[in-house]
Each structure stands twice: as structure tokens, then as C-alpha cells.
Amino acid sequence: MADKVERTFIAIKPDGVQRGLMGEIIKRFEQKGFRMVAAKFLQASETLLKEHYIDLKDMPFYAGLVKYMANGPVLAMVWEGLSVVKIGRVMLGETNPVDSKPGTIRGDLCIEVGRNLIHGSDSVAAATKEIALWFKPEELVCYKSCAQPWLYE
């Protein structure tokens, strides 16, 4: 099982923090069986955010997105588990909450795309890049959960 475990980067955006949804979102990932291996509550700099969203730099909403994300605190996290990137994206729901199904974070907890609560890596490669951007290697905790045999065969 260890060779199939991957990590993903999840960030609760300023709207999620301000609305008091950090605990609810963490709870969903924990209940699914994923393991948090890093967390950082911070006011992200525009420099960090510009690098994080570099792939969107040519989009008309890029400047507004960076400004919005720098406008309040975020909770940056690294989660670990089997297929955590793919399953995490399903848990988040579609980028536009209007298209998100009930039961997803965005489907249950938000209304507009500009306030969609959460960011999640969209691939293992993106997760690796984002984790390295937000966390130093020594900030990632390696441990074996006592629940592991109850989650994995």
C-alpha cells in the first residue's frame, strides 16, 4: 500500500476561513480516512500567490484572484492517502459551485465561483509543485496512523 500513497495540497481560502468552515473541511478529509501531514495558517504574500497561480496568469481574473487570496488568511494543508489527489478533487466538487453535486464541499457550502472556499491540487505533479512552494520538507510530518489497517487492506 505504501507505494500507492500520494500527497495533495489543499488550501482553505479566505472565504472559508472567514465563514468558520476550517473545522468542517478538515473533518471531511479526516472522516474519509486521509491523514494530514502538514498545516500552516498564514496570510499568503502576493509573491507566493502569483507563483501558485502562475498557470492562470493570462486569464482575465488572475489579478483579482491573487488580490482576493492575499486579502485574508488561508489554511494551507498537505493530506496523504491512497488516490488522495483524485478523491480530494471529487470531495471539493466543481470549480463553479453551481455545477457541484450535493455532498461535495462546494456543493454544500458555497454559491459563487469567486468564493468557492477551497483549492485542491488537480494532479500528482501539481501537488508535488504546490507542496514544495508552500512547505519546507522538514514541515511535512511522516507517521503511521493507527487507523491504517482499518482503512487499507
Short mmCIF file of C-alpha atoms in Angstrom, two decimals, residues 36-131:
data_model
loop_
_atom_site.label_atom_id
_atom_site.label_comp_id
_atom_site.label_asym_id
_atom_site.label_seq_id
_atom_site.Cartn_x
_atom_site.Cartn_y
_atom_site.Cartn_z
CA MET A 36 -2.94 15.39 7.45
CA VAL A 37 0.85 15.61 7.30
CA ALA A 38 1.26 19.41 7.33
CA ALA A 39 -0.76 22.53 8.06
CA LYS A 40 0.05 26.21 8.09
CA PHE A 41 -2.30 29.10 8.90
CA LEU A 42 -0.95 32.21 7.22
CA GLN A 43 -1.50 35.44 5.40
CA ALA A 44 -0.08 34.49 1.99
CA SER A 45 2.03 37.07 0.20
CA GLU A 46 1.18 38.24 -3.29
CA THR A 47 4.54 36.85 -4.43
CA LEU A 48 3.63 33.36 -3.18
CA LEU A 49 0.15 33.56 -4.67
CA LYS A 50 1.38 34.78 -8.05
CA GLU A 51 3.71 31.78 -8.20
CA HIS A 52 0.97 29.41 -7.01
CA TYR A 53 -1.46 30.59 -9.70
CA ILE A 54 1.19 31.12 -12.43
CA ASP A 55 -0.66 28.80 -14.83
CA LEU A 56 -3.61 31.24 -14.75
CA LYS A 57 -1.54 34.38 -15.35
CA ASP A 58 -3.07 35.01 -18.79
CA MET A 59 -6.64 34.71 -17.56
CA PRO A 60 -8.67 37.91 -17.06
CA PHE A 61 -9.43 37.01 -13.42
CA TYR A 62 -5.78 36.37 -12.42
CA ALA A 63 -5.04 39.75 -10.78
CA GLY A 64 -8.34 39.73 -8.89
CA LEU A 65 -7.76 36.16 -7.70
CA VAL A 66 -4.29 36.98 -6.36
CA LYS A 67 -5.58 40.13 -4.67
CA TYR A 68 -8.50 38.25 -3.11
CA MET A 69 -6.33 35.40 -1.84
CA ALA A 70 -3.89 37.89 -0.29
CA ASN A 71 -6.75 39.74 1.39
CA GLY A 72 -7.22 37.30 4.27
CA PRO A 73 -5.69 34.31 6.00
CA VAL A 74 -5.60 30.87 4.40
CA LEU A 75 -5.13 27.40 5.85
CA ALA A 76 -2.59 25.52 3.72
CA MET A 77 -2.50 21.75 4.24
CA VAL A 78 -0.95 18.58 2.92
CA TRP A 79 -3.05 15.43 3.01
CA GLU A 80 -1.85 11.90 2.38
CA GLY A 81 -3.60 8.72 1.32
CA LEU A 82 -4.45 6.33 -1.47
CA SER A 83 -5.61 8.31 -4.55
CA VAL A 84 -5.90 11.43 -2.38
CA VAL A 85 -5.50 13.81 -5.36
CA LYS A 86 -8.36 12.32 -7.38
CA ILE A 87 -10.63 11.66 -4.41
CA GLY A 88 -9.84 15.08 -2.93
CA ARG A 89 -10.95 16.76 -6.15
CA VAL A 90 -14.21 14.80 -6.08
CA MET A 91 -14.74 15.85 -2.46
CA LEU A 92 -14.20 19.52 -3.38
CA GLY A 93 -16.73 19.49 -6.20
CA GLU A 94 -16.56 21.50 -9.41
CA THR A 95 -14.71 24.83 -9.50
CA ASN A 96 -18.06 26.54 -10.06
CA PRO A 97 -20.31 25.63 -7.12
CA VAL A 98 -23.36 25.81 -9.39
CA ASP A 99 -22.05 22.68 -11.12
CA SER A 100 -21.15 20.90 -7.86
CA LYS A 101 -23.18 18.00 -6.58
CA PRO A 102 -24.72 17.93 -3.11
CA GLY A 103 -22.39 16.15 -0.73
CA THR A 104 -19.31 17.92 -2.06
CA ILE A 105 -17.69 20.77 -0.14
CA ARG A 106 -18.56 23.33 -2.79
CA GLY A 107 -21.97 21.79 -3.48
CA ASP A 108 -22.91 22.02 0.17
CA LEU A 109 -21.16 25.15 1.37
CA CYS A 110 -20.85 27.83 -1.32
CA ILE A 111 -22.67 29.57 -4.15
CA GLU A 112 -20.33 31.59 -6.41
CA VAL A 113 -17.15 30.62 -8.25
CA GLY A 114 -15.32 33.68 -6.90
CA ARG A 115 -15.97 32.44 -3.37
CA ASN A 116 -15.52 28.69 -3.82
CA LEU A 117 -13.85 28.12 -0.42
CA ILE A 118 -11.03 25.78 -1.27
CA HIS A 119 -8.16 24.93 -3.57
CA GLY A 120 -7.05 21.37 -4.28
CA SER A 121 -4.26 20.06 -6.49
CA ASP A 122 -5.56 18.74 -9.81
CA SER A 123 -2.78 16.20 -10.41
CA VAL A 124 0.04 14.45 -8.58
CA ALA A 125 2.55 16.62 -10.46
CA ALA A 126 0.71 19.82 -9.45
CA ALA A 127 0.50 18.59 -5.85
CA THR A 128 4.26 18.00 -5.73
CA LYS A 129 4.91 21.50 -7.07
CA GLU A 130 2.38 23.20 -4.77
CA ILE A 131 3.55 21.35 -1.65
#
